[in-house]
Coordinates of C-alpha atoms in Angstrom, one line a residue:
X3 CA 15.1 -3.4 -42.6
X4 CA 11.7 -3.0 -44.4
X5 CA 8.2 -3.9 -43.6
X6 CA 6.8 -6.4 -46.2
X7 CA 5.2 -5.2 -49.5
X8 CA 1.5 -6.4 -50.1
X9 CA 0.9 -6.8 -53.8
X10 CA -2.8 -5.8 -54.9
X11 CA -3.9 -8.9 -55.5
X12 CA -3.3 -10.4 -51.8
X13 CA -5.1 -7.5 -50.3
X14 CA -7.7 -9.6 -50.1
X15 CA -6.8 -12.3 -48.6
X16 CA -8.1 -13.1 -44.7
X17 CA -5.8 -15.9 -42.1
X18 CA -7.9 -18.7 -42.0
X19 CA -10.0 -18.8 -38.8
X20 CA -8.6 -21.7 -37.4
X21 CA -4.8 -19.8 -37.8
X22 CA -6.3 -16.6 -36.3
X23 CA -5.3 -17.9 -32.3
X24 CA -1.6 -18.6 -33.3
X25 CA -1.4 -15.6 -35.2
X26 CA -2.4 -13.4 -32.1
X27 CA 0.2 -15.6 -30.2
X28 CA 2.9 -14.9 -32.3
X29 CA 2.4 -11.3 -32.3
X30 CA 1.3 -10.9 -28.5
X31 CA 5.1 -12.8 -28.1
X32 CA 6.7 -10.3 -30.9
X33 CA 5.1 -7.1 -29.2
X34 CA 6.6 -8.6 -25.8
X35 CA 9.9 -5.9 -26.6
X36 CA 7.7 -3.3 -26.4
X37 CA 6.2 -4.5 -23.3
X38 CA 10.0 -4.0 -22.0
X39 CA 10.3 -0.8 -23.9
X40 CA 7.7 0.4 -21.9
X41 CA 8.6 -0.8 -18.7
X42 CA 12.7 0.1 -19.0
X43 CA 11.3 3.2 -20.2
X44 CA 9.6 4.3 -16.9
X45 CA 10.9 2.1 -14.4
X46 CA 13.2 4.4 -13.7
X47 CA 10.9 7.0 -12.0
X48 CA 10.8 5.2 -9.1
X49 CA 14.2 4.9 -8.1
X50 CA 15.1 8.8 -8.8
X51 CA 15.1 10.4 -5.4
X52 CA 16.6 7.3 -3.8
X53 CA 19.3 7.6 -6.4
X54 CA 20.0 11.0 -5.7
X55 CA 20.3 10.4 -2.1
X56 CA 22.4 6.9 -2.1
X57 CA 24.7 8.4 -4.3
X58 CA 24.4 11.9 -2.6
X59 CA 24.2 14.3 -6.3
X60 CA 22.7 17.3 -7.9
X61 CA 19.9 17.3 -10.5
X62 CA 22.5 18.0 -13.2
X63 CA 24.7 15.1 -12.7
X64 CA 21.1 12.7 -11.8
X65 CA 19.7 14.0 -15.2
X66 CA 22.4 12.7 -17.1
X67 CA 22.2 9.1 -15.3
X68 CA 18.6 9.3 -15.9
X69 CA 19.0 10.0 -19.5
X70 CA 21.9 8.8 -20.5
X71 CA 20.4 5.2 -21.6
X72 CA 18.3 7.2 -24.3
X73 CA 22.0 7.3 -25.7
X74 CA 22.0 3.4 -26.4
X75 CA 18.5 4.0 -27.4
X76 CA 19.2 5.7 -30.5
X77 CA 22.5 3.4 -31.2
X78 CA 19.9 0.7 -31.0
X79 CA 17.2 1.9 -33.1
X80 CA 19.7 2.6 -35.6
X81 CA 21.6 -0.4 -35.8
X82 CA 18.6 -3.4 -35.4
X83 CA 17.5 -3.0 -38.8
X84 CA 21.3 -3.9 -40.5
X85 CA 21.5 -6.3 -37.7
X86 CA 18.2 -8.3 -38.0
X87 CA 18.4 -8.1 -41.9
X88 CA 21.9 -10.3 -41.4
X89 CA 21.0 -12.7 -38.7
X90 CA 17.0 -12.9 -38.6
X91 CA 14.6 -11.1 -36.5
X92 CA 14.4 -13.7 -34.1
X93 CA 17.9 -14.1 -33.1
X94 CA 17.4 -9.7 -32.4
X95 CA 14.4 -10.3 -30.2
X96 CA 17.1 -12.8 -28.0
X97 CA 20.0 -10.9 -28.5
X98 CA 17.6 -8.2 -27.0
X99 CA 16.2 -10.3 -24.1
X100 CA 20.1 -11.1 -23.1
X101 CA 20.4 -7.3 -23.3
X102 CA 17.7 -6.8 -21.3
X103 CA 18.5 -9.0 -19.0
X104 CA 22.0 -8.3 -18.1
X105 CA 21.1 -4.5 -17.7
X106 CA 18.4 -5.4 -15.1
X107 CA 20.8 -7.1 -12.9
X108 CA 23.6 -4.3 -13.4
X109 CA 21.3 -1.4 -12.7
X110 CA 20.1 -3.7 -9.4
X111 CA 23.3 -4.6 -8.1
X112 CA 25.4 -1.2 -9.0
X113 CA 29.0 -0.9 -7.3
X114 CA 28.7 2.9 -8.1
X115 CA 26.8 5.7 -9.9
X116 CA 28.8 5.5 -12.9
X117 CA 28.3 1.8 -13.5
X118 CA 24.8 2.3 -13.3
X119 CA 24.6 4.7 -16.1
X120 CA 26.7 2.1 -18.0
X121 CA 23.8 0.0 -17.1
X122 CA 21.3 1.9 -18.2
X123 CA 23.0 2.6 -21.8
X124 CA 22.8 -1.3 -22.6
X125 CA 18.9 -1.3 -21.3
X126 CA 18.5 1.6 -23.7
X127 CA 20.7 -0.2 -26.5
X128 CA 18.1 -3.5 -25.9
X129 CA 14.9 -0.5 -25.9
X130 CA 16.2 0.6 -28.9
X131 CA 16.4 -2.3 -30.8
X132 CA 13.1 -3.9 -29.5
X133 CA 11.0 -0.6 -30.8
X134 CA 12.3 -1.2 -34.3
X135 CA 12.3 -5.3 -34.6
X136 CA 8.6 -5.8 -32.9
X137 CA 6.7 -3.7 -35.6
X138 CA 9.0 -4.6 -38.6
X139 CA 8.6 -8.7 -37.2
X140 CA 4.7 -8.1 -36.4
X141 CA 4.6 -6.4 -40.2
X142 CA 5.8 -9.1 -41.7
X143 CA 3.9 -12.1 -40.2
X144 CA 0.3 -10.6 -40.0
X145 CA -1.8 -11.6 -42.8
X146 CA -3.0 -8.6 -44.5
X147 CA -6.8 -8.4 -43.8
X148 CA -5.5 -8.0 -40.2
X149 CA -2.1 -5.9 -40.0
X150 CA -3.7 -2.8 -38.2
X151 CA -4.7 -4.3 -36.0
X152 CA -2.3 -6.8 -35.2
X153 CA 0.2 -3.8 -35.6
X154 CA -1.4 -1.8 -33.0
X155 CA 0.3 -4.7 -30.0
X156 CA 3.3 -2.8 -30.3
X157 CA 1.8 0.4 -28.8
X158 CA -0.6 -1.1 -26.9
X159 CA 2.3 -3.7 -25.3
X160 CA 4.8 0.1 -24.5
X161 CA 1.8 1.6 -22.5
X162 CA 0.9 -1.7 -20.4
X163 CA 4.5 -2.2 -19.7
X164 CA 4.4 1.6 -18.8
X165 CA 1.7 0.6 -16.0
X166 CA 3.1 -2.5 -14.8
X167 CA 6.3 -1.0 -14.2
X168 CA 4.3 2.0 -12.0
X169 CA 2.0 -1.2 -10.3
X170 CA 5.4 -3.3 -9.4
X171 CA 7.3 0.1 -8.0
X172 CA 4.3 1.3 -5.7
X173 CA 4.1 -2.3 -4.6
X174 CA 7.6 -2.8 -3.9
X175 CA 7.5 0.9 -1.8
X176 CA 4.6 -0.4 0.2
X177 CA 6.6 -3.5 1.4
X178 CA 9.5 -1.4 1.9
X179 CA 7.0 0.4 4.5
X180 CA 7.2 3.9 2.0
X181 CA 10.8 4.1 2.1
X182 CA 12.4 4.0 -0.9
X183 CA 15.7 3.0 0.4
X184 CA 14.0 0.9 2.9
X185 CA 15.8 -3.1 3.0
X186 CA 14.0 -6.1 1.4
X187 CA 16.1 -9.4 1.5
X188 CA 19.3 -6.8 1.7
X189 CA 18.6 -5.1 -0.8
X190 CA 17.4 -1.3 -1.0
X191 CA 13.7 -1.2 -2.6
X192 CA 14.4 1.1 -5.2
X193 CA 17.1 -2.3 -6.6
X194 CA 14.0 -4.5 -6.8
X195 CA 12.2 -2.1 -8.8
X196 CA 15.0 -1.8 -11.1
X197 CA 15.9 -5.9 -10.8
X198 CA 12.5 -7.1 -10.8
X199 CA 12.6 -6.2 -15.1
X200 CA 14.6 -9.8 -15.1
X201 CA 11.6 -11.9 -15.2
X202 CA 9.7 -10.0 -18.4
X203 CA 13.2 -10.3 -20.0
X204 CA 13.5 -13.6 -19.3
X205 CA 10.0 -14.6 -20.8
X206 CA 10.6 -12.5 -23.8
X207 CA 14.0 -14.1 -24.4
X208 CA 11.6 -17.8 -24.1
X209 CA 8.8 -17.0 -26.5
X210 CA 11.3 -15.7 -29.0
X211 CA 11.9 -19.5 -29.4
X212 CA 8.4 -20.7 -29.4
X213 CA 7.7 -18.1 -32.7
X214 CA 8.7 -19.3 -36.3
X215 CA 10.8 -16.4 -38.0
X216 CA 9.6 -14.0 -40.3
X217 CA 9.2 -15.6 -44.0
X218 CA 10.8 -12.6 -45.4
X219 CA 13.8 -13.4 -44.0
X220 CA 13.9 -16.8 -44.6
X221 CA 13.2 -16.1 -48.4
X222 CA 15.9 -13.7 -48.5
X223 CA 18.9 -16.2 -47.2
X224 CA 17.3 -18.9 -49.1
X225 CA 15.4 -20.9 -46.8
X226 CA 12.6 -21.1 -49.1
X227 CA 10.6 -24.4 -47.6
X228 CA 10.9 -23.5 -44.3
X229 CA 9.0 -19.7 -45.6
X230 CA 6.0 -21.7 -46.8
X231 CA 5.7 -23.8 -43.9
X232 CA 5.6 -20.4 -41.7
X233 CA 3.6 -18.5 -44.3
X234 CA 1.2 -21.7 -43.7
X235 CA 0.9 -21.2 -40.3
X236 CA -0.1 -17.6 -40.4
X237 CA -2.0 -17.5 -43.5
X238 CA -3.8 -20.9 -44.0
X239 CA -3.1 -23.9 -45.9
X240 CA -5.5 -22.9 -48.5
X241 CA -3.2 -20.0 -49.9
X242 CA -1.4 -20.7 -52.7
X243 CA 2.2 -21.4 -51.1
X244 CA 4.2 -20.8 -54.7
X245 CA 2.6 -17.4 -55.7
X246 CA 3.3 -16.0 -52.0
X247 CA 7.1 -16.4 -52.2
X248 CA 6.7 -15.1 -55.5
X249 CA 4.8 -12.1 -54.7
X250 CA 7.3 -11.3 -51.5
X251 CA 10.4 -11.8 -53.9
X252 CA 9.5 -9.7 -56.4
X253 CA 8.7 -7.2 -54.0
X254 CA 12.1 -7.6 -52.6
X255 CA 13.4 -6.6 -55.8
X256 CA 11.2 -4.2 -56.5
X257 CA 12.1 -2.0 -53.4
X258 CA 14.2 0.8 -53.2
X259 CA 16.9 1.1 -50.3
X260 CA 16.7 4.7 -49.4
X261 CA 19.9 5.9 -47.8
X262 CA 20.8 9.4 -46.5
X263 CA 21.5 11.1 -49.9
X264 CA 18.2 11.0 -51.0
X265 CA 16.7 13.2 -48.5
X266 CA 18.7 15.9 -49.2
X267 CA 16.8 19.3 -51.2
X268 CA 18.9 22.1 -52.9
X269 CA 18.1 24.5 -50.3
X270 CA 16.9 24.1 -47.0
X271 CA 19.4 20.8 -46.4
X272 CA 16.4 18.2 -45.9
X273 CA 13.3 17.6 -48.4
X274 CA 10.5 20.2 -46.6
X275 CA 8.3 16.5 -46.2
X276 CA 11.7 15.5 -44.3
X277 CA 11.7 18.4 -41.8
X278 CA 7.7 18.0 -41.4
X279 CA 8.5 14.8 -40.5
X280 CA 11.4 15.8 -37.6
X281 CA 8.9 18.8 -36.8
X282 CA 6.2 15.9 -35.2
X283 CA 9.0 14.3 -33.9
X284 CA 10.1 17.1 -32.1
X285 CA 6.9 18.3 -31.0
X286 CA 6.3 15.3 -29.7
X287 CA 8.6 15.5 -27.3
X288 CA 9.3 19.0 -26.6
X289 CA 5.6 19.3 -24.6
X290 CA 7.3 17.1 -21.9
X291 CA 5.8 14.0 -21.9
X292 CA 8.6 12.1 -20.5
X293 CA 8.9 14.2 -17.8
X294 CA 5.6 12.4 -16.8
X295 CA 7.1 9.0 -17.0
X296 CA 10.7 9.6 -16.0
X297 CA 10.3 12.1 -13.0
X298 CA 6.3 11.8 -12.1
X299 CA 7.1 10.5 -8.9
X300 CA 10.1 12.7 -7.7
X301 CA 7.6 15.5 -9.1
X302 CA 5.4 14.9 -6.8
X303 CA 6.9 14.5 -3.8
X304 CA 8.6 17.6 -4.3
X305 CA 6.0 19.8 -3.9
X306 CA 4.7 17.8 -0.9
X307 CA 3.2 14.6 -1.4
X308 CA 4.2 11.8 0.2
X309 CA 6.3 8.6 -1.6
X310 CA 3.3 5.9 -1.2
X311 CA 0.5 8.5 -2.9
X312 CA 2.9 9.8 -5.4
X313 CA 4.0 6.3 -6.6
X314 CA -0.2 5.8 -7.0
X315 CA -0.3 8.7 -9.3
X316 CA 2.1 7.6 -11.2
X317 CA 0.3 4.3 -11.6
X318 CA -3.2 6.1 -12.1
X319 CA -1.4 8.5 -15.0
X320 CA -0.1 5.3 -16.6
X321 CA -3.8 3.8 -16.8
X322 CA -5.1 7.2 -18.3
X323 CA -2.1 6.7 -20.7
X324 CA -3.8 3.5 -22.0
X325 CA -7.4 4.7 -22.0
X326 CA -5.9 7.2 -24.3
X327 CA -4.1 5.2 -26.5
X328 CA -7.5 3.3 -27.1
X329 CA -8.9 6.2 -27.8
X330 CA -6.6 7.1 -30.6
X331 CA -7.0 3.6 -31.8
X332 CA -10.5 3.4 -32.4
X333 CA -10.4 6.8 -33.5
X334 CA -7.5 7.2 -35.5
X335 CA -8.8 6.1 -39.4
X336 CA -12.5 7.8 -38.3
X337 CA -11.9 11.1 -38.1
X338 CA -8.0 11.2 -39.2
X339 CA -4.6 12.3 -38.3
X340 CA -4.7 15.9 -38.2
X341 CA -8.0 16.3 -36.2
X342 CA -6.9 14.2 -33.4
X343 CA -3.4 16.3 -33.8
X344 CA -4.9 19.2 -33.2
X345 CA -7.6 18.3 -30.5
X346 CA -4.6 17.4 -28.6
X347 CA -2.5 20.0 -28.9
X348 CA -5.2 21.8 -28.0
X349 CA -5.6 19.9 -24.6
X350 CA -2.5 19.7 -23.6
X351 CA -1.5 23.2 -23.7
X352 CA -4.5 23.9 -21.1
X353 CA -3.7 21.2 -19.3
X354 CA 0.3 21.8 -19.0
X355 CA -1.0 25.9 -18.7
X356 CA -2.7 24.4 -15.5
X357 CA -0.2 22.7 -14.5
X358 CA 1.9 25.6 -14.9
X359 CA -0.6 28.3 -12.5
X360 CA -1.1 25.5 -9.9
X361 CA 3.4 24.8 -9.1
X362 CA 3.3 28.7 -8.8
X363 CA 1.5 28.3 -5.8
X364 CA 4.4 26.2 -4.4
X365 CA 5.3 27.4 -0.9
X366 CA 8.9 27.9 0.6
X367 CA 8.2 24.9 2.5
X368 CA 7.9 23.0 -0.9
X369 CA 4.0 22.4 -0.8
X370 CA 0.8 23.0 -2.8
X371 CA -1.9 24.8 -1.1
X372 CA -5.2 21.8 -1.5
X373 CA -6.8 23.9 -4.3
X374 CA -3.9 24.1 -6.7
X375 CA -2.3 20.7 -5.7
X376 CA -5.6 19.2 -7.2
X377 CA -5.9 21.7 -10.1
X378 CA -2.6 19.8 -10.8
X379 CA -3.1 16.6 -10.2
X380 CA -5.9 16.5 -12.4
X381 CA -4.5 18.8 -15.2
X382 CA -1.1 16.4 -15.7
X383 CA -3.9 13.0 -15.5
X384 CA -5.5 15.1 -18.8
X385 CA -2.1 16.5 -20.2
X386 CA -1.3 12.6 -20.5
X387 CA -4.7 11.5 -21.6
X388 CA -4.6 14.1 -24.3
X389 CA -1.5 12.8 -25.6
X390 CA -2.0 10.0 -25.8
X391 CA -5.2 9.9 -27.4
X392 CA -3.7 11.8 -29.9
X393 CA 0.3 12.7 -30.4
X394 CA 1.3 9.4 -28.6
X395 CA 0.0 7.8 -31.5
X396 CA -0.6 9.6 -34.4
X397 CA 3.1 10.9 -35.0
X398 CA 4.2 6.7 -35.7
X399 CA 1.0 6.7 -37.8
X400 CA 2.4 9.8 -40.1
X401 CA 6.0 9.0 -39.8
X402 CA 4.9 5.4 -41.3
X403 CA 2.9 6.8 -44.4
X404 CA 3.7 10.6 -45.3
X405 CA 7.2 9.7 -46.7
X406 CA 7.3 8.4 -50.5
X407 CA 7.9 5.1 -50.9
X408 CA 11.9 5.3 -52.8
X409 CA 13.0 7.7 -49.3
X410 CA 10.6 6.0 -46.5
X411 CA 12.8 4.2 -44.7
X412 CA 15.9 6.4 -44.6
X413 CA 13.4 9.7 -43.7
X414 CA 12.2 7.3 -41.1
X415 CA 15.2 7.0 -39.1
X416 CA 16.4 10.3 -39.1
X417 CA 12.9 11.1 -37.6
X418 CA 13.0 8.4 -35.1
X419 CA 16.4 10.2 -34.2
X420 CA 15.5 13.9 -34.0
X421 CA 13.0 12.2 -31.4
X422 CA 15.4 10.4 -29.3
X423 CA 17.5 13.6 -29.7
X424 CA 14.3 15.6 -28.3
X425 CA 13.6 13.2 -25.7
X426 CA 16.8 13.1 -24.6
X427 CA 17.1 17.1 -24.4
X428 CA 13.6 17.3 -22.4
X429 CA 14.9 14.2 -19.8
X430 CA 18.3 15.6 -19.3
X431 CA 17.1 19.1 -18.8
X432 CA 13.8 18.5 -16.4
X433 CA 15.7 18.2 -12.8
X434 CA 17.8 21.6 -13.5
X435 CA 15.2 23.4 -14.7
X436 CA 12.8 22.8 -12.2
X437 CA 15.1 23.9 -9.3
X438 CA 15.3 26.7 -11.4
X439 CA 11.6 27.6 -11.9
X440 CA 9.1 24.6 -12.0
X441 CA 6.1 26.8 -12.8
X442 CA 8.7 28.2 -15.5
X443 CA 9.4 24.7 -16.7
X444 CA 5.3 24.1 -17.4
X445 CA 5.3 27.6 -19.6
X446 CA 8.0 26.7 -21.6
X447 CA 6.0 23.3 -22.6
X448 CA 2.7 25.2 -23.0
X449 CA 4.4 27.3 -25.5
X450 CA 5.1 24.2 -27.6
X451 CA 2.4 22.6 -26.9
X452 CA 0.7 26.0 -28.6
X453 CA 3.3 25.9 -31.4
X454 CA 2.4 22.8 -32.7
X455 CA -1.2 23.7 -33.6
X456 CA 0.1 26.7 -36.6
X457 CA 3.1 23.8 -37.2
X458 CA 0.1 20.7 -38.4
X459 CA -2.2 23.5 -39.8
X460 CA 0.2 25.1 -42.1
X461 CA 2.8 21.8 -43.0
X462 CA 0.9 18.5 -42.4
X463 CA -1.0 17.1 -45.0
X464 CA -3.9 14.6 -43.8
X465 CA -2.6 11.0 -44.8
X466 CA -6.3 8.7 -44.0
X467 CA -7.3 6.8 -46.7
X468 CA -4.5 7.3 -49.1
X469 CA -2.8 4.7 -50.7
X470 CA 1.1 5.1 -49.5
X471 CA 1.9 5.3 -53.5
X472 CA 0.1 8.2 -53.0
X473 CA 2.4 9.8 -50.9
X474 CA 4.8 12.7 -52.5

């Protein structure tokens, strides 16, 4: 599935005011899935360490559980597109909701640890398939003059349903009197944080039938009428209806369907713009920014900190996360890709080198002395702020323009795997190796948090302000 062409001569064109409202509706509704990306995303964190000890396992066998729905992640991501370009985008967005849904009540009401991770790989199927039908849907149905911003609900929606999620678990710990296997209503609290997803499923599943679906999909099975009366909606009555469907057909035919083939070069396997492209990915990933969201909370209570205060900090990192992503917002077409790249990079590897020198410090007893427990408290709220101020966002800004236009889809998705590959590797890995050496574990993510500065110096080429025909 593509996002929709513009032809040059609608660049132009604005929504008319009095459309503007129900265009933020829809897409507020649309970016709803990422809203439950976020939240199924980190959710989790709260319920480690009461997983571990219901189901009495080691940090190898709890990694797997924990990570294991980034498996149905990338079987979702892959397959949505085919999926939604066969039965509409809006019937994805409820077969998502159902998904959704289904997995909260599972991962709530688990017989066994086993049926949990099964679980958790349809939550990750549903995650995977809401990050790839919001922004296509969002693309689609946003009049030009506003598609950046518009587009930017996606990300915005992940890192709010990032801090919700950290909000509902710290208030379902305090009811549960700190205990995270405490009983509410006969159930352990770390099942309510996991259940309690139901209701955000359950509204996104509604207002999937209170949005019209995308006119690009209606023109493509025929439904022509029913495209200009959504394309009226969204853009204004005084567009010309006729030369719109016209202008999105012939860019239908126009378009190129890239498939795997074409990304292959004579030597190195992939097209070099290919493996730049899996390089941010990677990168992305490999400075352990999941760790934040998947284990904050288990982090901190291993080196001391009580379950109430480390749940806070898990909220507070989440509201850093979208200060940060503001940041990058406004920030992003000002000063460019690459600058904010490397300002990050830059941040996060003194922050995560911080990080690193303060869990050094950890005692026998499994404490921080006060001076370094600070040091890293504050160093992992800025390792998070500097991502996401910069990597969080700009890698989905270059992955969406530095490809050419006959291979960007296709170079796309193998991207978007490499990093559910990466974040896979970093989530399954994190528990063993920081009984092995948590200080250790912070080095290794400095060093590629240091890597990725000579990677964007040497290999990525600054894409603001060029045209995406540009692109080669």
């Amino acid at each position: 599935m593509t996002s929709t062409a513009q032809p040059t001569g609608s660049e132009g064109r604005k929504a008319h005011p009095e459309h503007l409202g129900h265009v933020i509706f829809i897409t507020a509704a649309a970016a709803m899935g990422g809203f439950l990306f976020g939240y199924d995303s980190s959710v989790i964190n709260g319920a480690v360490e009461a997983i571990r000890s219901r189901y009495d396992v080691g940090s190898a066998v709890l990694a797997q559980v924990i990570a294991v729905a980034l498996i149905g992640c990338a079987i979702g991501a892959a397959t949505a597109g085919r999926i939604a370009d066969r039965i509409g985008r809006i019937r994805v967005m409820q077969i998502a909701s159902v998904l959704f849904t289904i997995s909260a009540v599972g991962s709530a009401l688990p017989f066994s640890l086993w049926d949990l991770a099964f679980w958790r790989i349809i939550g990750g199927f549903a995650i995977g398939m809401a990050s790839v039908i919001g922004p296509a849907y969002i693309a689609e149905v946003s009049p030009s003059a506003y598609r950046g911003r518009l587009g930017s609900f996606q990300q915005a929606a992940i890192v709010i349903g990032i801090a919700v999620s950290q909000l509902v678990n710290w208030g379902i710990l305090n009811l549960a009197d700190g205990n995270q296997r405490g009983t509410l209503a006969g159930l352990e609290a770390w099942q309510w944080m996991l259940g309690v997803m139901v209701v955000p499923a359950v509204l996104y599943g509604l207002l999937s039938f209170a949005i019209p679906e995308s006119p690009r999909y209606l023109i493509s099975v025929g439904k022509v009428s029913r495209a200009k009366e959504v394309l009226a909606e969204v853009e204004g009555h005084t567009v010309n209806l006729d030369t719109r469907v016209t202008e999105i057909q012939d860019a239908m035919r126009r378009e190129h369907k890239s498939s795997f083939k074409d990304l292959l070069g004579s030597k190195m396997g992939f097209l070099p713009i290919v493996w730049v492209g899996i390089g941010l990915s990677v990168f992305q990933q490999l400075v352990g920014i999941n760790v934040a969201f998947y284990y904050s909370s288990a982090l901190w209570q291993s080196v001391g900190i009580d379950p109430s205060a480390s749940f806070f900090y898990s909220f507070t990192t989440s509201i850093i996360n979208i200060i940060g992503t503001v940041i990058a917002m406004v920030f992003v077409d000002k000063i460019g890709r690459r600058p904010l790249a490397l300002i990050g990079s830059a941040g996060m590897a003194l922050s995560l080198a911080l990080e690193a020198w303060a869990f050094s410090a950890k005692t026998a007893a499994g404490t921080l002395p006060p001076t370094e427990g600070t040091v890293a408290l504050i160093a992992a709220h800025v390792f998070v702020l500097f991502f996401a101020l910069s990597w969080g966002v700009v890698v989905w800004v270059f992955l969406g323009e530095m490809f050419p236009n006959r291979i960007r889809a296709a170079a796309l998705g193998v991207a978007a795997c490499a990093q559910w590959i990466a974040n896979w590797a970093i989530t399954a890995s994190f528990p063993s190796l920081s009984d092995w050496n948590l200080s250790g574990t912070y080095v290794i993510y400095t060093i590629f948090a240091l890597l990725s500065i000579p990677f964007v110096l040497k290999f990525v080429k600054e894409t603001k302000g060029k045209a995406l025909e540009e692109m080669g």
